Amino acid sequence: MNFISLYKLAILVSIILLLTMFECGSGEHQKVRIESGTEYMVGYESCLFFTPEVGLMGGEKEGNACLWKTNDGGRNWQINRLKSGTVWDLTEKDGVAYATVETREKDTLLYTHSVYTSSDQGENWQLKCEMVTKESFLNLLVVDDRRMFMVLSRSLLETRNGGKDWQMVRNDDCRKVSIDDKYLYYKISNILFRHGPFDYLVRRSLESGKEQLIRLSKGVCIKKICGDVVFLEKGQHMKFYQIEEDMSLTFLGQLKQQNYGVDYVDYMSRCGNQLFVYLSVGMAVKKLFYSPDGGVHWKYVDKGTWFGPTCMLADSTHVRMFIIDPHLYLKSYTHERIWAEK
């Protein structure tokens, strides 16, 4: 093999390495095999990690709402039964974990939504509040110990006294609900013009309760809202926009691969300007993307046929995304934390 052939081979290898680095995205990937504590034919619906080693999964086993805890980074899990029902949601605020359990009564078909809290990373749980409704549970958003929003199948509710009393925010179908330090965001459809279909982006001030909304163009669909970043789809074009103070939308970036045919956005989360988005693209295929700059540039991270819960953990040095296949393994994707310049 002459020098020219070796040179061409070196160039080819370099190109392949660069393409591989781009395809896999940046950051550290880790796959931990689950050794004990999880089973088949059990529903795992939610997860929450406090540290890279300590985390929870919520779900249902034999009609009971259960929590599984790991202290060794996902290798082994121990079960804790709360009550009958299913743990649909896990979230954390100010060092307190919140677990929402839904139970449906067979005789009345009413739903009981129970919110439990833990201040010791899931070792002990206390019932915080309960509510009985005709609607199923979708999401819980926590502002602080006393103020929470609960998203149900056909309404949006708010409490300001820790769940003792709930007030109706909107008595219709609210979707893609998100929250930041100043606003509550959500999507509604066909509120003003019944000949749509149109999606409306609504922003509600947490301080005053004042709402503002904009109607999107026909055929533009809100796939996900993550604070003041909204993910829009028209056809196979998937674009991200910044929601400005005057409710105008500023284009940030888009996923270059426009032929995915996104069925559903399973998960979108952020820490500052670092975002993860987790998409269902076709039959049983999931794809994970990462943006280091608020949605302007996106990197493909990984794909698979995962069916388990997903969550994000941020600390002072790193941002981590966890995807759990409850019967096989825990996958984590770690990036260094990017702090905004002061």
Coordinates of C-alpha atoms in Angstrom, one line a residue:
M1 CA 0.0 0.0 0.0
N2 CA 1.6 3.3 -1.1
F3 CA 1.6 6.6 0.7
I4 CA -1.3 8.1 -1.3
S5 CA -3.5 5.1 -0.4
L6 CA -2.6 5.4 3.3
Y7 CA -3.4 9.1 3.2
K8 CA -6.8 8.5 1.6
L9 CA -7.5 5.8 4.2
A10 CA -6.6 8.2 7.0
I11 CA -8.9 10.8 5.6
L12 CA -11.7 8.3 5.3
V13 CA -11.3 7.1 8.9
S14 CA -11.3 10.7 10.1
I15 CA -14.5 11.4 8.3
I16 CA -16.2 8.3 9.7
L17 CA -15.1 9.3 13.3
L18 CA -16.4 12.8 12.8
L19 CA -19.8 11.5 11.5
T20 CA -20.0 9.1 14.4
M21 CA -19.3 11.8 16.9
F22 CA -22.0 14.0 15.3
E23 CA -24.5 11.1 15.1
C24 CA -24.1 10.2 18.8
G25 CA -24.2 13.8 20.0
S26 CA -22.0 15.1 22.7
G27 CA -21.8 14.1 26.4
E28 CA -21.3 10.9 28.2
H29 CA -23.6 7.9 27.7
Q30 CA -23.9 5.1 30.3
K31 CA -26.0 1.9 30.3
V32 CA -26.5 0.1 33.6
R33 CA -28.1 -3.4 33.6
I34 CA -30.9 -3.8 36.2
E35 CA -30.0 -6.8 38.4
S36 CA -33.0 -7.0 40.7
G37 CA -36.3 -5.5 41.9
T38 CA -38.2 -5.0 38.7
E39 CA -40.6 -7.4 37.0
Y40 CA -42.5 -8.0 33.7
M41 CA -46.2 -7.4 33.6
V42 CA -45.9 -4.5 36.0
G43 CA -46.7 -0.9 35.0
Y44 CA -43.9 1.6 35.5
E45 CA -45.2 5.1 34.7
S46 CA -42.9 7.8 36.1
C47 CA -39.4 8.4 37.5
L48 CA -37.4 10.9 39.6
F49 CA -33.7 11.0 40.4
F50 CA -32.2 13.0 43.3
T51 CA -28.6 12.1 42.6
P52 CA -27.0 9.9 39.9
E53 CA -27.3 7.0 42.3
V54 CA -30.6 7.6 44.1
G55 CA -33.8 7.6 42.2
L56 CA -37.5 6.5 42.2
M57 CA -39.9 4.8 39.8
G58 CA -43.6 5.0 40.2
G59 CA -46.3 2.7 38.9
E60 CA -48.7 -0.1 39.7
K61 CA -48.4 -3.7 40.8
E62 CA -51.4 -6.0 41.5
G63 CA -53.7 -3.1 41.9
N64 CA -51.4 -1.2 44.3
A65 CA -49.7 2.2 43.8
C66 CA -46.0 1.4 44.2
L67 CA -42.7 3.2 44.3
W68 CA -39.4 1.5 43.5
K69 CA -36.2 3.0 44.9
T70 CA -32.6 2.6 43.8
N71 CA -29.6 3.6 45.9
D72 CA -26.9 2.2 43.5
G73 CA -27.6 4.0 40.2
G74 CA -30.3 1.6 38.9
R75 CA -28.8 -1.8 39.5
N76 CA -31.2 -2.8 42.3
W77 CA -34.6 -1.6 43.2
Q78 CA -36.7 -1.9 46.4
I79 CA -40.5 -1.7 46.3
N80 CA -42.8 0.4 48.6
R81 CA -46.6 0.2 48.4
L82 CA -48.6 3.4 49.1
K83 CA -52.2 2.4 48.5
S84 CA -54.5 1.1 45.8
G85 CA -54.1 2.7 42.4
T86 CA -51.2 3.9 40.3
V87 CA -48.4 6.4 40.9
W88 CA -48.8 8.4 37.6
D89 CA -46.5 11.3 38.4
L90 CA -43.3 12.1 40.3
T91 CA -41.8 15.5 40.6
E92 CA -39.6 17.5 43.0
K93 CA -39.6 21.1 44.3
D94 CA -37.3 22.6 46.9
G95 CA -36.0 19.2 48.1
V96 CA -39.5 17.7 48.5
A97 CA -40.7 14.9 46.3
Y98 CA -44.3 14.7 45.2
A99 CA -46.0 11.5 44.1
T100 CA -49.5 11.6 42.6
V101 CA -51.7 8.5 42.9
E102 CA -54.8 7.9 41.0
T103 CA -57.5 5.4 42.1
R104 CA -60.8 4.7 40.3
E105 CA -63.7 3.5 42.3
K106 CA -65.5 0.5 40.6
D107 CA -68.9 1.3 41.9
T108 CA -69.1 5.1 41.2
L109 CA -66.3 5.3 38.4
L110 CA -65.1 8.4 40.2
Y111 CA -61.3 9.2 40.4
T112 CA -59.5 9.9 43.6
H113 CA -56.2 11.9 43.1
S114 CA -53.9 11.6 46.1
V115 CA -50.7 13.7 46.4
Y116 CA -48.0 12.3 48.7
T117 CA -44.8 14.1 49.8
S118 CA -41.4 12.9 51.0
S119 CA -38.6 15.0 52.4
D120 CA -36.1 12.1 52.7
Q121 CA -35.7 11.0 49.0
G122 CA -38.6 8.6 49.1
E123 CA -37.9 6.7 52.3
N124 CA -41.1 7.9 54.0
W125 CA -44.3 9.4 52.5
Q126 CA -47.1 11.5 54.0
L127 CA -50.5 12.2 52.4
K128 CA -50.7 15.9 51.5
C129 CA -54.1 16.2 49.9
E130 CA -56.8 14.3 48.1
M131 CA -59.4 15.2 45.5
V132 CA -62.4 13.2 44.0
T133 CA -63.4 14.1 40.5
K134 CA -65.0 12.6 37.4
E135 CA -61.8 13.2 35.4
S136 CA -58.6 11.3 35.0
F137 CA -55.2 12.7 36.1
L138 CA -52.6 14.1 33.6
N139 CA -50.0 16.2 35.4
L140 CA -49.1 18.0 38.6
L141 CA -47.1 21.2 38.5
V142 CA -45.7 22.5 41.9
V143 CA -44.9 26.2 42.5
D144 CA -44.2 25.8 46.2
D145 CA -45.4 23.9 49.2
R146 CA -48.9 25.6 49.1
R147 CA -49.4 26.4 45.5
M148 CA -49.9 23.7 42.8
F149 CA -51.7 23.2 39.5
M150 CA -53.3 19.9 38.6
V151 CA -54.1 19.0 35.0
L152 CA -57.1 16.7 34.5
S153 CA -58.5 15.3 31.3
R154 CA -61.0 18.1 30.9
S155 CA -59.9 20.9 33.3
L156 CA -57.1 22.8 34.9
L157 CA -57.2 23.4 38.7
E158 CA -55.2 25.4 41.1
T159 CA -54.7 25.3 44.9
R160 CA -53.0 28.0 47.0
N161 CA -53.4 26.3 50.4
G162 CA -51.6 23.0 49.9
G163 CA -54.6 21.1 48.4
K164 CA -57.3 21.9 50.9
D165 CA -59.2 23.8 48.3
W166 CA -59.0 23.8 44.5
Q167 CA -60.2 26.5 42.1
M168 CA -61.1 26.0 38.4
V169 CA -58.6 27.8 36.1
R170 CA -60.1 26.4 32.9
N171 CA -63.0 24.1 32.4
D172 CA -62.0 22.5 29.1
D173 CA -59.3 20.5 27.4
C174 CA -55.9 21.9 28.3
R175 CA -52.8 20.2 27.0
K176 CA -49.0 20.6 26.9
V177 CA -49.0 22.4 30.2
S178 CA -45.7 23.9 31.4
I179 CA -44.5 26.3 34.1
D180 CA -41.6 28.6 34.8
D181 CA -40.8 31.2 37.5
K182 CA -43.3 33.8 36.0
Y183 CA -45.9 32.0 33.9
L184 CA -48.1 29.0 33.3
Y185 CA -48.3 27.9 29.7
Y186 CA -50.7 25.6 27.9
K187 CA -52.4 24.7 24.6
I188 CA -56.1 24.8 23.8
S189 CA -57.8 24.2 20.5
N190 CA -60.7 25.9 18.6
I191 CA -61.7 28.2 21.4
L192 CA -62.8 31.1 19.1
F193 CA -63.3 29.7 15.6
R194 CA -65.0 26.4 15.4
H195 CA -64.2 26.0 11.7
G196 CA -60.5 25.5 12.5
P197 CA -58.6 23.4 13.4
F198 CA -56.5 26.0 15.2
D199 CA -54.1 25.7 18.2
Y200 CA -53.9 28.5 20.7
L201 CA -50.9 29.2 22.9
V202 CA -52.0 30.5 26.3
R203 CA -49.8 32.2 28.9
R204 CA -51.0 32.9 32.4
S205 CA -49.2 35.2 34.9
L206 CA -48.5 33.4 38.2
E207 CA -48.6 36.8 39.9
S208 CA -51.7 38.4 38.5
G209 CA -53.6 35.6 36.9
K210 CA -53.9 37.6 33.7
E211 CA -54.0 35.4 30.5
Q212 CA -52.7 36.2 27.0
L213 CA -53.1 34.0 24.0
I214 CA -52.1 33.8 20.4
R215 CA -53.8 31.8 17.6
L216 CA -51.4 29.8 15.4
S217 CA -51.8 29.4 11.7
K218 CA -54.0 26.6 10.4
G219 CA -52.1 23.3 10.3
V220 CA -49.5 24.4 12.8
C221 CA -49.6 22.1 15.8
I222 CA -48.2 22.6 19.3
K223 CA -46.2 19.4 20.0
K224 CA -44.7 20.5 23.4
I225 CA -44.2 23.6 25.6
C226 CA -41.2 23.8 27.9
G227 CA -41.3 27.2 29.7
D228 CA -40.9 29.9 27.2
V229 CA -39.8 27.5 24.4
V230 CA -42.5 26.0 22.2
F231 CA -42.1 23.1 19.8
L232 CA -44.3 23.5 16.7
E233 CA -44.9 21.1 13.8
K234 CA -46.3 21.8 10.4
G235 CA -46.2 18.8 8.1
Q236 CA -42.8 17.2 8.7
H237 CA -41.1 20.5 9.7
M238 CA -40.3 20.6 13.4
K239 CA -39.3 24.0 14.7
F240 CA -38.6 25.6 18.0
Y241 CA -39.6 29.2 19.0
Q242 CA -39.0 31.5 21.9
I243 CA -42.1 33.0 23.5
E244 CA -41.4 36.7 23.9
E245 CA -42.9 39.0 26.6
D246 CA -45.3 40.5 24.0
M247 CA -46.4 36.9 23.0
S248 CA -44.6 37.1 19.7
L249 CA -42.7 34.0 18.6
T250 CA -39.0 34.2 17.7
F251 CA -37.6 31.3 15.6
L252 CA -34.8 29.4 17.4
G253 CA -34.0 26.4 15.3
Q254 CA -35.3 23.1 13.9
L255 CA -34.5 19.4 13.8
K256 CA -32.7 19.0 10.5
Q257 CA -34.2 15.5 10.0
Q258 CA -37.6 16.5 8.7
N259 CA -38.8 13.0 7.6
Y260 CA -39.4 11.5 11.0
G261 CA -43.2 11.8 11.1
V262 CA -43.3 12.5 14.8
D263 CA -46.2 10.7 16.4
Y264 CA -45.8 12.1 19.8
V265 CA -43.4 14.1 22.0
D266 CA -43.0 11.9 25.0
Y267 CA -40.8 14.2 27.0
M268 CA -39.2 17.6 26.8
S269 CA -37.2 19.2 29.7
R270 CA -34.7 21.9 30.2
C271 CA -32.1 23.3 32.6
G272 CA -31.4 26.9 31.6
N273 CA -30.6 26.8 27.9
Q274 CA -29.9 23.0 27.8
L275 CA -32.9 21.0 26.4
F276 CA -33.7 17.4 25.8
V277 CA -36.5 16.3 23.6
Y278 CA -37.7 12.7 23.3
L279 CA -39.8 11.7 20.3
S280 CA -41.9 8.8 19.2
V281 CA -41.3 8.3 15.5
G282 CA -43.2 5.4 14.0
M283 CA -43.9 2.0 15.4
A284 CA -42.1 1.5 18.8
V285 CA -39.1 3.8 17.8
K286 CA -37.9 6.6 20.1
K287 CA -35.3 9.2 19.4
L288 CA -33.5 11.5 21.8
F289 CA -32.1 14.9 20.9
Y290 CA -30.1 17.5 22.9
S291 CA -29.7 21.2 22.5
P292 CA -27.0 23.1 24.4
D293 CA -28.2 26.6 23.4
G294 CA -31.9 26.9 24.1
G295 CA -33.2 25.2 21.0
V296 CA -31.0 26.8 18.3
H297 CA -28.9 23.8 17.5
W298 CA -29.9 20.2 18.0
K299 CA -27.8 17.0 18.2
Y300 CA -29.1 13.5 17.7
V301 CA -28.2 11.5 20.8
D302 CA -29.7 8.0 20.6
K303 CA -32.6 5.9 19.5
G304 CA -34.2 2.7 20.7
T305 CA -37.5 0.9 21.5
W306 CA -37.8 2.1 25.1
F307 CA -41.1 2.0 26.9
G308 CA -40.2 3.1 30.4
P309 CA -40.3 6.4 32.2
T310 CA -38.0 9.3 31.5
C311 CA -36.7 12.2 33.7
M312 CA -33.9 14.8 34.0
L313 CA -31.6 15.7 36.9
A314 CA -29.6 18.9 37.1
D315 CA -27.0 19.8 39.7
S316 CA -24.2 22.4 39.9
T317 CA -21.9 20.6 37.5
H318 CA -23.9 18.4 35.2
V319 CA -27.3 17.9 33.5
R320 CA -28.4 14.2 33.1
M321 CA -31.2 12.6 31.2
F322 CA -32.4 9.2 32.4
I323 CA -34.4 6.6 30.3
I324 CA -35.5 3.4 32.0
D325 CA -36.4 0.1 30.4
P326 CA -37.7 -1.3 33.7
H327 CA -36.9 -4.9 32.9
L328 CA -33.5 -4.5 31.4
Y329 CA -31.4 -1.4 32.0
L330 CA -31.1 2.3 33.0
K331 CA -29.6 4.6 30.4
S332 CA -28.2 8.0 31.3
Y333 CA -26.9 10.8 29.1
T334 CA -24.6 13.4 30.9
H335 CA -23.6 16.8 29.8
E336 CA -21.6 19.5 31.6
R337 CA -23.8 22.2 33.1
I338 CA -23.7 25.4 31.0
W339 CA -24.2 28.5 33.1
A340 CA -25.5 31.7 31.5
E341 CA -23.2 34.6 31.5
K342 CA -24.0 37.3 34.0

